[in-house]
mmCIF file with all atom_site columns, C-alpha atoms in Angstrom:
data_model
loop_
_atom_site.group_PDB
_atom_site.id
_atom_site.type_symbol
_atom_site.label_atom_id
_atom_site.label_alt_id
_atom_site.label_comp_id
_atom_site.label_asym_id
_atom_site.label_entity_id
_atom_site.label_seq_id
_atom_site.pdbx_PDB_ins_code
_atom_site.Cartn_x
_atom_site.Cartn_y
_atom_site.Cartn_z
_atom_site.occupancy
_atom_site.B_iso_or_equiv
_atom_site.pdbx_formal_charge
_atom_site.auth_seq_id
_atom_site.auth_comp_id
_atom_site.auth_asym_id
_atom_site.auth_atom_id
_atom_site.pdbx_PDB_model_num
ATOM 1   C CA . GLY A 1 1   ? 68.862  116.879 91.784  1.00 0.00 ? 6   GLY A CA 1
ATOM 2   C CA . ALA A 1 2   ? 71.100  114.035 92.780  1.00 0.00 ? 7   ALA A CA 1
ATOM 3   C CA . GLY A 1 3   ? 74.383  115.425 91.540  1.00 0.00 ? 8   GLY A CA 1
ATOM 4   C CA . VAL A 1 4   ? 76.439  118.616 91.577  1.00 0.00 ? 9   VAL A CA 1
ATOM 5   C CA . SER A 1 5   ? 75.032  121.175 89.224  1.00 0.00 ? 10  SER A CA 1
ATOM 6   C CA . GLN A 1 6   ? 76.638  124.245 87.763  1.00 0.00 ? 11  GLN A CA 1
ATOM 7   C CA . THR A 1 7   ? 75.138  127.209 85.977  1.00 0.00 ? 12  THR A CA 1
ATOM 8   C CA . PRO A 1 8   ? 75.431  128.483 83.360  1.00 0.00 ? 13  PRO A CA 1
ATOM 9   C CA . SER A 1 9   ? 76.811  125.618 81.316  1.00 0.00 ? 14  SER A CA 1
ATOM 10  C CA . ASN A 1 10  ? 78.323  128.120 78.907  1.00 0.00 ? 15  ASN A CA 1
ATOM 11  C CA . LYS A 1 11  ? 79.205  131.777 79.385  1.00 0.00 ? 16  LYS A CA 1
ATOM 12  C CA . VAL A 1 12  ? 80.577  134.073 76.711  1.00 0.00 ? 17  VAL A CA 1
ATOM 13  C CA . THR A 1 13  ? 81.656  137.503 77.842  1.00 0.00 ? 18  THR A CA 1
ATOM 14  C CA . GLU A 1 14  ? 83.799  140.381 76.697  1.00 0.00 ? 19  GLU A CA 1
ATOM 15  C CA . LYS A 1 15  ? 87.161  141.324 78.078  1.00 0.00 ? 20  LYS A CA 1
ATOM 16  C CA . GLY A 1 16  ? 86.821  143.517 81.108  1.00 0.00 ? 21  GLY A CA 1
ATOM 17  C CA . LYS A 1 17  ? 83.371  142.301 82.107  1.00 0.00 ? 22  LYS A CA 1
ATOM 18  C CA . TYR A 1 18  ? 82.327  140.797 85.416  1.00 0.00 ? 23  TYR A CA 1
ATOM 19  C CA . VAL A 1 19  ? 81.002  137.217 85.592  1.00 0.00 ? 24  VAL A CA 1
ATOM 20  C CA . GLU A 1 20  ? 79.505  134.988 88.213  1.00 0.00 ? 25  GLU A CA 1
ATOM 21  C CA . LEU A 1 21  ? 79.531  131.202 88.063  1.00 0.00 ? 26  LEU A CA 1
ATOM 22  C CA . ARG A 1 22  ? 77.275  129.151 90.304  1.00 0.00 ? 27  ARG A CA 1
ATOM 23  C CA . CYS A 1 23  ? 77.715  125.752 91.925  1.00 0.00 ? 28  CYS A CA 1
ATOM 24  C CA . ASP A 1 24  ? 74.960  123.738 93.640  1.00 0.00 ? 29  ASP A CA 1
ATOM 25  C CA . PRO A 1 25  ? 76.625  120.897 95.545  1.00 0.00 ? 30  PRO A CA 1
ATOM 26  C CA . ILE A 1 26  ? 74.962  117.684 96.547  1.00 0.00 ? 31  ILE A CA 1
ATOM 27  C CA . SER A 1 27  ? 72.604  118.350 99.430  1.00 0.00 ? 32  SER A CA 1
ATOM 28  C CA . GLY A 1 28  ? 74.339  117.924 102.758 1.00 0.00 ? 33  GLY A CA 1
ATOM 29  C CA . HIS A 1 29  ? 77.837  118.074 101.388 1.00 0.00 ? 34  HIS A CA 1
ATOM 30  C CA . THR A 1 30  ? 79.937  120.292 103.640 1.00 0.00 ? 35  THR A CA 1
ATOM 31  C CA . ALA A 1 31  ? 83.041  120.564 101.490 1.00 0.00 ? 36  ALA A CA 1
ATOM 32  C CA . LEU A 1 32  ? 83.065  122.382 98.149  1.00 0.00 ? 37  LEU A CA 1
ATOM 33  C CA . TYR A 1 33  ? 85.930  122.860 95.730  1.00 0.00 ? 38  TYR A CA 1
ATOM 34  C CA . TRP A 1 34  ? 86.410  125.047 92.688  1.00 0.00 ? 39  TRP A CA 1
ATOM 35  C CA . TYR A 1 35  ? 88.875  124.050 89.940  1.00 0.00 ? 40  TYR A CA 1
ATOM 36  C CA . ARG A 1 36  ? 89.804  125.521 86.549  1.00 0.00 ? 41  ARG A CA 1
ATOM 37  C CA . GLN A 1 37  ? 90.635  123.395 83.488  1.00 0.00 ? 42  GLN A CA 1
ATOM 38  C CA . SER A 1 38  ? 92.293  124.887 80.458  1.00 0.00 ? 43  SER A CA 1
ATOM 39  C CA . LEU A 1 39  ? 92.179  123.134 77.133  1.00 0.00 ? 44  LEU A CA 1
ATOM 40  C CA . GLY A 1 40  ? 94.313  120.000 77.124  1.00 0.00 ? 45  GLY A CA 1
ATOM 41  C CA . GLN A 1 41  ? 95.331  120.363 80.749  1.00 0.00 ? 46  GLN A CA 1
ATOM 42  C CA . GLY A 1 42  ? 94.327  118.739 83.998  1.00 0.00 ? 47  GLY A CA 1
ATOM 43  C CA . PRO A 1 43  ? 92.165  120.761 86.381  1.00 0.00 ? 48  PRO A CA 1
ATOM 44  C CA . GLU A 1 44  ? 93.907  123.255 88.701  1.00 0.00 ? 49  GLU A CA 1
ATOM 45  C CA . PHE A 1 45  ? 92.770  123.925 92.199  1.00 0.00 ? 50  PHE A CA 1
ATOM 46  C CA . LEU A 1 46  ? 91.315  127.347 92.963  1.00 0.00 ? 51  LEU A CA 1
ATOM 47  C CA . ILE A 1 47  ? 89.563  127.333 96.342  1.00 0.00 ? 52  ILE A CA 1
ATOM 48  C CA . TYR A 1 48  ? 88.079  124.994 98.933  1.00 0.00 ? 53  TYR A CA 1
ATOM 49  C CA . PHE A 1 49  ? 85.209  125.700 101.340 1.00 0.00 ? 54  PHE A CA 1
ATOM 50  C CA . GLN A 1 50  ? 84.423  123.857 104.477 1.00 0.00 ? 55  GLN A CA 1
ATOM 51  C CA . GLY A 1 51  ? 80.951  124.997 105.384 1.00 0.00 ? 56  GLY A CA 1
ATOM 52  C CA . THR A 1 52  ? 80.715  128.778 104.821 1.00 0.00 ? 57  THR A CA 1
ATOM 53  C CA . GLY A 1 53  ? 84.404  129.547 105.193 1.00 0.00 ? 58  GLY A CA 1
ATOM 54  C CA . ALA A 1 54  ? 87.203  129.337 102.693 1.00 0.00 ? 59  ALA A CA 1
ATOM 55  C CA . ALA A 1 55  ? 89.571  126.767 104.169 1.00 0.00 ? 60  ALA A CA 1
ATOM 56  C CA . ASP A 1 56  ? 92.161  127.194 101.430 1.00 0.00 ? 61  ASP A CA 1
ATOM 57  C CA . ASP A 1 57  ? 92.055  129.911 98.751  1.00 0.00 ? 62  ASP A CA 1
ATOM 58  C CA . SER A 1 58  ? 95.717  129.693 97.780  1.00 0.00 ? 63  SER A CA 1
ATOM 59  C CA . GLY A 1 59  ? 94.856  128.530 94.269  1.00 0.00 ? 64  GLY A CA 1
ATOM 60  C CA . LEU A 1 60  ? 93.083  131.724 93.265  1.00 0.00 ? 65  LEU A CA 1
ATOM 61  C CA . PRO A 1 61  ? 95.334  133.265 90.597  1.00 0.00 ? 66  PRO A CA 1
ATOM 62  C CA . ASN A 1 62  ? 94.902  136.896 91.612  1.00 0.00 ? 67  ASN A CA 1
ATOM 63  C CA . ASP A 1 63  ? 92.567  139.333 93.319  1.00 0.00 ? 68  ASP A CA 1
ATOM 64  C CA . ARG A 1 64  ? 90.183  139.422 90.339  1.00 0.00 ? 69  ARG A CA 1
ATOM 65  C CA . PHE A 1 65  ? 88.918  136.033 91.505  1.00 0.00 ? 70  PHE A CA 1
ATOM 66  C CA . PHE A 1 66  ? 86.711  135.690 94.540  1.00 0.00 ? 71  PHE A CA 1
ATOM 67  C CA . ALA A 1 67  ? 84.330  133.008 95.763  1.00 0.00 ? 72  ALA A CA 1
ATOM 68  C CA . VAL A 1 68  ? 81.614  132.901 98.400  1.00 0.00 ? 73  VAL A CA 1
ATOM 69  C CA . ARG A 1 69  ? 79.429  130.295 100.062 1.00 0.00 ? 74  ARG A CA 1
ATOM 70  C CA . PRO A 1 70  ? 77.268  132.361 102.422 1.00 0.00 ? 75  PRO A CA 1
ATOM 71  C CA . GLU A 1 71  ? 74.940  129.633 103.680 1.00 0.00 ? 76  GLU A CA 1
ATOM 72  C CA . GLY A 1 72  ? 77.244  126.664 103.372 1.00 0.00 ? 77  GLY A CA 1
ATOM 73  C CA . SER A 1 73  ? 75.543  125.173 100.352 1.00 0.00 ? 78  SER A CA 1
ATOM 74  C CA . VAL A 1 74  ? 75.481  127.084 97.009  1.00 0.00 ? 79  VAL A CA 1
ATOM 75  C CA . SER A 1 75  ? 78.726  128.747 96.012  1.00 0.00 ? 80  SER A CA 1
ATOM 76  C CA . THR A 1 76  ? 79.440  131.540 93.549  1.00 0.00 ? 81  THR A CA 1
ATOM 77  C CA . LEU A 1 77  ? 82.769  132.139 91.846  1.00 0.00 ? 82  LEU A CA 1
ATOM 78  C CA . LYS A 1 78  ? 83.167  135.745 90.840  1.00 0.00 ? 83  LYS A CA 1
ATOM 79  C CA . ILE A 1 79  ? 85.610  137.064 88.268  1.00 0.00 ? 84  ILE A CA 1
ATOM 80  C CA . GLN A 1 80  ? 86.173  140.799 87.854  1.00 0.00 ? 85  GLN A CA 1
ATOM 81  C CA . ARG A 1 81  ? 87.670  142.524 84.806  1.00 0.00 ? 86  ARG A CA 1
ATOM 82  C CA . THR A 1 82  ? 87.807  139.278 82.875  1.00 0.00 ? 87  THR A CA 1
ATOM 83  C CA . GLU A 1 83  ? 90.814  138.632 80.621  1.00 0.00 ? 88  GLU A CA 1
ATOM 84  C CA . ARG A 1 84  ? 91.133  136.319 77.611  1.00 0.00 ? 89  ARG A CA 1
ATOM 85  C CA . GLY A 1 85  ? 93.398  134.091 79.699  1.00 0.00 ? 90  GLY A CA 1
ATOM 86  C CA . ASP A 1 86  ? 90.497  133.398 82.049  1.00 0.00 ? 91  ASP A CA 1
ATOM 87  C CA . SER A 1 87  ? 88.838  131.298 79.316  1.00 0.00 ? 92  SER A CA 1
ATOM 88  C CA . ALA A 1 88  ? 88.547  127.753 80.641  1.00 0.00 ? 93  ALA A CA 1
ATOM 89  C CA . VAL A 1 89  ? 86.112  125.246 82.055  1.00 0.00 ? 94  VAL A CA 1
ATOM 90  C CA . TYR A 1 90  ? 85.377  126.020 85.680  1.00 0.00 ? 95  TYR A CA 1
ATOM 91  C CA . LEU A 1 91  ? 84.622  122.865 87.644  1.00 0.00 ? 96  LEU A CA 1
ATOM 92  C CA . CYS A 1 92  ? 82.997  122.472 91.018  1.00 0.00 ? 97  CYS A CA 1
ATOM 93  C CA . ALA A 1 93  ? 83.154  119.434 93.228  1.00 0.00 ? 98  ALA A CA 1
ATOM 94  C CA . SER A 1 94  ? 81.653  118.562 96.603  1.00 0.00 ? 99  SER A CA 1
ATOM 95  C CA . SER A 1 95  ? 82.320  116.060 99.341  1.00 0.00 ? 100 SER A CA 1
ATOM 96  C CA . LEU A 1 96  ? 80.072  114.885 102.177 1.00 0.00 ? 101 LEU A CA 1
ATOM 97  C CA . VAL A 1 97  ? 82.704  115.747 104.743 1.00 0.00 ? 102 VAL A CA 1
ATOM 98  C CA . ALA A 1 98  ? 86.115  117.056 103.772 1.00 0.00 ? 103 ALA A CA 1
ATOM 99  C CA . SER A 1 99  ? 88.057  114.218 105.398 1.00 0.00 ? 104 SER A CA 1
ATOM 100 C CA . ASP A 1 100 ? 85.946  111.635 103.580 1.00 0.00 ? 105 ASP A CA 1
ATOM 101 C CA . GLY A 1 101 ? 87.735  112.398 100.395 1.00 0.00 ? 106 GLY A CA 1
ATOM 102 C CA . HIS A 1 102 ? 85.202  111.128 97.860  1.00 0.00 ? 107 HIS A CA 1
ATOM 103 C CA . ARG A 1 103 ? 84.638  113.981 95.400  1.00 0.00 ? 108 ARG A CA 1
ATOM 104 C CA . PHE A 1 104 ? 81.638  114.443 93.135  1.00 0.00 ? 109 PHE A CA 1
ATOM 105 C CA . PHE A 1 105 ? 82.189  116.727 90.191  1.00 0.00 ? 110 PHE A CA 1
ATOM 106 C CA . GLY A 1 106 ? 79.757  119.007 88.397  1.00 0.00 ? 111 GLY A CA 1
ATOM 107 C CA . PRO A 1 107 ? 79.595  119.270 84.614  1.00 0.00 ? 112 PRO A CA 1
ATOM 108 C CA . GLY A 1 108 ? 81.488  122.533 84.588  1.00 0.00 ? 113 GLY A CA 1
ATOM 109 C CA . THR A 1 109 ? 80.904  125.968 83.195  1.00 0.00 ? 114 THR A CA 1
ATOM 110 C CA . ARG A 1 110 ? 82.712  126.780 79.975  1.00 0.00 ? 115 ARG A CA 1
ATOM 111 C CA . LEU A 1 111 ? 83.767  130.451 80.134  1.00 0.00 ? 116 LEU A CA 1
ATOM 112 C CA . THR A 1 112 ? 84.903  132.172 76.972  1.00 0.00 ? 117 THR A CA 1
ATOM 113 C CA . VAL A 1 113 ? 86.297  135.693 77.197  1.00 0.00 ? 118 VAL A CA 1
ATOM 114 C CA . LEU A 1 114 ? 86.414  137.442 73.836  1.00 0.00 ? 119 LEU A CA 1
ATOM 115 C CA . LYS B 2 1   ? 102.963 120.995 97.353  1.00 0.00 ? 23  LYS B CA 1
ATOM 116 C CA . ASN B 2 2   ? 102.353 117.644 95.739  1.00 0.00 ? 24  ASN B CA 1
ATOM 117 C CA . GLU B 2 3   ? 103.433 117.042 92.149  1.00 0.00 ? 25  GLU B CA 1
ATOM 118 C CA . VAL B 2 4   ? 101.883 114.335 89.932  1.00 0.00 ? 26  VAL B CA 1
ATOM 119 C CA . GLU B 2 5   ? 103.396 112.652 86.970  1.00 0.00 ? 27  GLU B CA 1
ATOM 120 C CA . GLN B 2 6   ? 101.305 110.424 84.723  1.00 0.00 ? 28  GLN B CA 1
ATOM 121 C CA . SER B 2 7   ? 102.316 108.136 81.911  1.00 0.00 ? 29  SER B CA 1
ATOM 122 C CA . PRO B 2 8   ? 101.743 107.610 79.131  1.00 0.00 ? 30  PRO B CA 1
ATOM 123 C CA . GLN B 2 9   ? 100.210 110.882 77.962  1.00 0.00 ? 31  GLN B CA 1
ATOM 124 C CA . ASN B 2 10  ? 98.554  109.152 75.019  1.00 0.00 ? 32  ASN B CA 1
ATOM 125 C CA . LEU B 2 11  ? 97.726  105.493 74.492  1.00 0.00 ? 33  LEU B CA 1
ATOM 126 C CA . THR B 2 12  ? 96.041  103.812 71.563  1.00 0.00 ? 34  THR B CA 1
ATOM 127 C CA . ALA B 2 13  ? 95.240  100.110 71.830  1.00 0.00 ? 35  ALA B CA 1
ATOM 128 C CA . GLN B 2 14  ? 93.114  97.433  70.210  1.00 0.00 ? 36  GLN B CA 1
ATOM 129 C CA . GLU B 2 15  ? 89.911  96.184  71.740  1.00 0.00 ? 37  GLU B CA 1
ATOM 130 C CA . GLY B 2 16  ? 90.606  93.459  74.238  1.00 0.00 ? 38  GLY B CA 1
ATOM 131 C CA . GLU B 2 17  ? 94.077  94.582  75.218  1.00 0.00 ? 39  GLU B CA 1
ATOM 132 C CA . PHE B 2 18  ? 95.193  94.946  78.813  1.00 0.00 ? 40  PHE B CA 1
ATOM 133 C CA . ILE B 2 19  ? 95.799  98.615  79.625  1.00 0.00 ? 41  ILE B CA 1
ATOM 134 C CA . THR B 2 20  ? 98.076  100.106 82.291  1.00 0.00 ? 42  THR B CA 1
ATOM 135 C CA . ILE B 2 21  ? 98.328  103.748 83.231  1.00 0.00 ? 43  ILE B CA 1
ATOM 136 C CA . ASN B 2 22  ? 100.911 104.896 85.796  1.00 0.00 ? 44  ASN B CA 1
ATOM 137 C CA . CYS B 2 23  ? 100.983 107.714 88.284  1.00 0.00 ? 45  CYS B CA 1
ATOM 138 C CA . SER B 2 24  ? 103.658 108.902 90.654  1.00 0.00 ? 46  SER B CA 1
ATOM 139 C CA . TYR B 2 25  ? 103.527 111.688 93.191  1.00 0.00 ? 47  TYR B CA 1
ATOM 140 C CA . SER B 2 26  ? 105.989 113.532 95.364  1.00 0.00 ? 48  SER B CA 1
ATOM 141 C CA . VAL B 2 27  ? 104.418 114.062 98.813  1.00 0.00 ? 49  VAL B CA 1
ATOM 142 C CA . GLY B 2 28  ? 102.955 111.383 101.135 1.00 0.00 ? 50  GLY B CA 1
ATOM 143 C CA . ILE B 2 29  ? 99.182  111.290 100.885 1.00 0.00 ? 51  ILE B CA 1
ATOM 144 C CA . SER B 2 30  ? 96.105  110.060 102.698 1.00 0.00 ? 52  SER B CA 1
ATOM 145 C CA . ALA B 2 31  ? 94.491  108.734 99.464  1.00 0.00 ? 53  ALA B CA 1
ATOM 146 C CA . LEU B 2 32  ? 94.879  108.870 95.692  1.00 0.00 ? 54  LEU B CA 1
ATOM 147 C CA . HIS B 2 33  ? 92.065  109.428 93.210  1.00 0.00 ? 55  HIS B CA 1
ATOM 148 C CA . TRP B 2 34  ? 91.605  107.990 89.728  1.00 0.00 ? 56  TRP B CA 1
ATOM 149 C CA . LEU B 2 35  ? 89.150  109.922 87.578  1.00 0.00 ? 57  LEU B CA 1
ATOM 150 C CA . GLN B 2 36  ? 87.655  109.515 84.145  1.00 0.00 ? 58  GLN B CA 1
ATOM 151 C CA . GLN B 2 37  ? 86.742  112.353 81.755  1.00 0.00 ? 59  GLN B CA 1
ATOM 152 C CA . HIS B 2 38  ? 85.009  111.878 78.430  1.00 0.00 ? 60  HIS B CA 1
ATOM 153 C CA . PRO B 2 39  ? 85.498  114.490 75.703  1.00 0.00 ? 61  PRO B CA 1
ATOM 154 C CA . GLY B 2 40  ? 83.218  117.429 76.484  1.00 0.00 ? 62  GLY B CA 1
ATOM 155 C CA . GLY B 2 41  ? 81.997  115.621 79.537  1.00 0.00 ? 63  GLY B CA 1
ATOM 156 C CA . GLY B 2 42  ? 82.275  115.887 83.269  1.00 0.00 ? 64  GLY B CA 1
ATOM 157 C CA . ILE B 2 43  ? 84.683  114.130 85.601  1.00 0.00 ? 65  ILE B CA 1
ATOM 158 C CA . VAL B 2 44  ? 83.671  110.886 87.200  1.00 0.00 ? 66  VAL B CA 1
ATOM 159 C CA . SER B 2 45  ? 85.450  109.437 90.199  1.00 0.00 ? 67  SER B CA 1
ATOM 160 C CA . LEU B 2 46  ? 86.588  105.866 89.557  1.00 0.00 ? 68  LEU B CA 1
ATOM 161 C CA . PHE B 2 47  ? 88.568  105.037 92.669  1.00 0.00 ? 69  PHE B CA 1
ATOM 162 C CA . MET B 2 48  ? 89.846  106.613 95.866  1.00 0.00 ? 70  MET B CA 1
ATOM 163 C CA . LEU B 2 49  ? 92.444  104.381 97.480  1.00 0.00 ? 71  LEU B CA 1
ATOM 164 C CA . SER B 2 50  ? 94.904  104.659 100.299 1.00 0.00 ? 72  SER B CA 1
ATOM 165 C CA . SER B 2 51  ? 96.516  101.243 100.206 1.00 0.00 ? 73  SER B CA 1
ATOM 166 C CA . GLY B 2 52  ? 96.617  97.962  98.318  1.00 0.00 ? 74  GLY B CA 1
ATOM 167 C CA . LYS B 2 53  ? 94.245  97.350  95.495  1.00 0.00 ? 75  LYS B CA 1
ATOM 168 C CA . LYS B 2 54  ? 90.640  98.041  94.510  1.00 0.00 ? 76  LYS B CA 1
ATOM 169 C CA . LYS B 2 55  ? 88.600  96.499  91.690  1.00 0.00 ? 77  LYS B CA 1
ATOM 170 C CA . HIS B 2 56  ? 85.406  97.631  90.045  1.00 0.00 ? 78  HIS B CA 1
ATOM 171 C CA . GLY B 2 57  ? 84.282  95.597  87.035  1.00 0.00 ? 79  GLY B CA 1
ATOM 172 C CA . ARG B 2 58  ? 87.126  95.593  84.501  1.00 0.00 ? 80  ARG B CA 1
ATOM 173 C CA . LEU B 2 59  ? 89.003  98.357  86.293  1.00 0.00 ? 81  LEU B CA 1
ATOM 174 C CA . ILE B 2 60  ? 91.709  97.719  88.869  1.00 0.00 ? 82  ILE B CA 1
ATOM 175 C CA . ALA B 2 61  ? 93.665  100.298 90.811  1.00 0.00 ? 83  ALA B CA 1
ATOM 176 C CA . THR B 2 62  ? 96.743  99.634  92.886  1.00 0.00 ? 84  THR B CA 1
ATOM 177 C CA . ILE B 2 63  ? 98.862  101.835 95.064  1.00 0.00 ? 85  ILE B CA 1
ATOM 178 C CA . ASN B 2 64  ? 102.295 101.508 96.687  1.00 0.00 ? 86  ASN B CA 1
ATOM 179 C CA . ILE B 2 65  ? 102.434 104.125 99.409  1.00 0.00 ? 87  ILE B CA 1
ATOM 180 C CA . GLN B 2 66  ? 106.135 103.632 100.099 1.00 0.00 ? 88  GLN B CA 1
ATOM 181 C CA . GLU B 2 67  ? 107.128 104.142 96.475  1.00 0.00 ? 89  GLU B CA 1
ATOM 182 C CA . LYS B 2 68  ? 104.508 106.899 95.944  1.00 0.00 ? 90  LYS B CA 1
ATOM 183 C CA . HIS B 2 69  ? 103.168 105.157 92.856  1.00 0.00 ? 91  HIS B CA 1
ATOM 184 C CA . SER B 2 70  ? 99.821  103.976 91.624  1.00 0.00 ? 92  SER B CA 1
ATOM 185 C CA . SER B 2 71  ? 98.580  102.143 88.549  1.00 0.00 ? 93  SER B CA 1
ATOM 186 C CA . LEU B 2 72  ? 95.243  101.899 86.844  1.00 0.00 ? 94  LEU B CA 1
ATOM 187 C CA . HIS B 2 73  ? 94.580  98.777  84.850  1.00 0.00 ? 95  HIS B CA 1
ATOM 188 C CA . ILE B 2 74  ? 91.778  98.000  82.411  1.00 0.00 ? 96  ILE B CA 1
ATOM 189 C CA . THR B 2 75  ? 91.211  94.412  81.499  1.00 0.00 ? 97  THR B CA 1
ATOM 190 C CA . ALA B 2 76  ? 89.543  93.307  78.223  1.00 0.00 ? 98  ALA B CA 1
ATOM 191 C CA . SER B 2 77  ? 89.442  96.920  76.978  1.00 0.00 ? 99  SER B CA 1
ATOM 192 C CA . HIS B 2 78  ? 86.485  98.127  74.947  1.00 0.00 ? 100 HIS B CA 1
ATOM 193 C CA . PRO B 2 79  ? 85.993  101.201 72.708  1.00 0.00 ? 101 PRO B CA 1
ATOM 194 C CA . ARG B 2 80  ? 83.695  102.688 75.349  1.00 0.00 ? 102 ARG B CA 1
ATOM 195 C CA . ASP B 2 81  ? 86.685  102.850 77.666  1.00 0.00 ? 103 ASP B CA 1
ATOM 196 C CA . SER B 2 82  ? 88.074  105.561 75.431  1.00 0.00 ? 104 SER B CA 1
ATOM 197 C CA . ALA B 2 83  ? 88.471  108.658 77.632  1.00 0.00 ? 105 ALA B CA 1
ATOM 198 C CA . VAL B 2 84  ? 91.005  110.687 79.558  1.00 0.00 ? 106 VAL B CA 1
ATOM 199 C CA . TYR B 2 85  ? 92.108  109.085 82.771  1.00 0.00 ? 107 TYR B CA 1
ATOM 200 C CA . ILE B 2 86  ? 93.424  111.401 85.465  1.00 0.00 ? 108 ILE B CA 1
ATOM 201 C CA . CYS B 2 87  ? 95.308  110.695 88.641  1.00 0.00 ? 109 CYS B CA 1
ATOM 202 C CA . ALA B 2 88  ? 94.910  113.190 91.462  1.00 0.00 ? 110 ALA B CA 1
ATOM 203 C CA . VAL B 2 89  ? 96.277  113.539 94.969  1.00 0.00 ? 111 VAL B CA 1
ATOM 204 C CA . PRO B 2 90  ? 95.646  115.964 97.831  1.00 0.00 ? 112 PRO B CA 1
ATOM 205 C CA . ARG B 2 91  ? 97.714  119.117 97.320  1.00 0.00 ? 113 ARG B CA 1
ATOM 206 C CA . ASN B 2 92  ? 99.267  118.915 100.768 1.00 0.00 ? 114 ASN B CA 1
ATOM 207 C CA . GLY B 2 93  ? 98.745  115.272 101.407 1.00 0.00 ? 115 GLY B CA 1
ATOM 208 C CA . GLY B 2 94  ? 95.688  115.561 103.606 1.00 0.00 ? 116 GLY B CA 1
ATOM 209 C CA . GLY B 2 95  ? 92.275  114.000 102.874 1.00 0.00 ? 117 GLY B CA 1
ATOM 210 C CA . ALA B 2 96  ? 90.389  117.298 102.994 1.00 0.00 ? 118 ALA B CA 1
ATOM 211 C CA . ASP B 2 97  ? 92.738  119.191 100.668 1.00 0.00 ? 119 ASP B CA 1
ATOM 212 C CA . GLY B 2 98  ? 91.970  120.342 97.226  1.00 0.00 ? 120 GLY B CA 1
ATOM 213 C CA . LEU B 2 99  ? 93.408  118.001 94.630  1.00 0.00 ? 121 LEU B CA 1
ATOM 214 C CA . THR B 2 100 ? 96.482  118.290 92.411  1.00 0.00 ? 122 THR B CA 1
ATOM 215 C CA . PHE B 2 101 ? 95.823  116.573 89.113  1.00 0.00 ? 123 PHE B CA 1
ATOM 216 C CA . GLY B 2 102 ? 98.052  114.857 86.639  1.00 0.00 ? 124 GLY B CA 1
ATOM 217 C CA . LYS B 2 103 ? 97.881  115.956 83.000  1.00 0.00 ? 125 LYS B CA 1
ATOM 218 C CA . GLY B 2 104 ? 95.839  112.865 82.151  1.00 0.00 ? 126 GLY B CA 1
ATOM 219 C CA . THR B 2 105 ? 96.249  109.911 79.839  1.00 0.00 ? 127 THR B CA 1
ATOM 220 C CA . HIS B 2 106 ? 94.255  110.129 76.656  1.00 0.00 ? 128 HIS B CA 1
ATOM 221 C CA . LEU B 2 107 ? 93.201  106.508 75.945  1.00 0.00 ? 129 LEU B CA 1
ATOM 222 C CA . ILE B 2 108 ? 91.769  105.405 72.629  1.00 0.00 ? 130 ILE B CA 1
ATOM 223 C CA . ILE B 2 109 ? 90.531  101.835 72.204  1.00 0.00 ? 131 ILE B CA 1
ATOM 224 C CA . GLN B 2 110 ? 90.108  100.867 68.587  1.00 0.00 ? 132 GLN B CA 1
ATOM 225 C CA . PRO B 2 111 ? 87.595  98.150  67.630  1.00 0.00 ? 133 PRO B CA 1
#
């Protein structure tokens, strides 16, 4: 597709479970960003990949959160032992090259932890 | 880390009015982003600007780098402009950084 895609669009899980959220960036985009948006708030930065490596993971809230991008395209955000406070929309964005700055956002995955 | 303040938080106006949304930030930046988010929808990038002014249709964005301030204007506003408008800047000022977002301005244009 032409844009950033994210799957699933909605995910409902129970407290304590493990979840994986997937992001497919625009083909050829080297930079990939994960954000989290709670209800009524602006997005918060989680992690940024340049190619396969995490260039900045300082936004990850704790060690239950982890993200990978093994081949420099698709990325997976992994959350262990989910808590109700993890409920949010998880947004992914990509950029052709990091320094270019133009960001293209995916539609988000709405995560609900019961 | 950069901090972003946006105002107003909420704005209701009549169709046709000229709209201004303001954004200020704390750390010098390479570029500032204006984004639009419709309820339940994704985020769309409107502008990325590093100096002066940019115009796209009825939308105009300006930035004053020295004062660390930017404005988004909408001329001849229309109900379809109703959305949340968000200002965002690089967390540490650099172009490649993840973004720090303002809390957004919830705009409602009434017919």
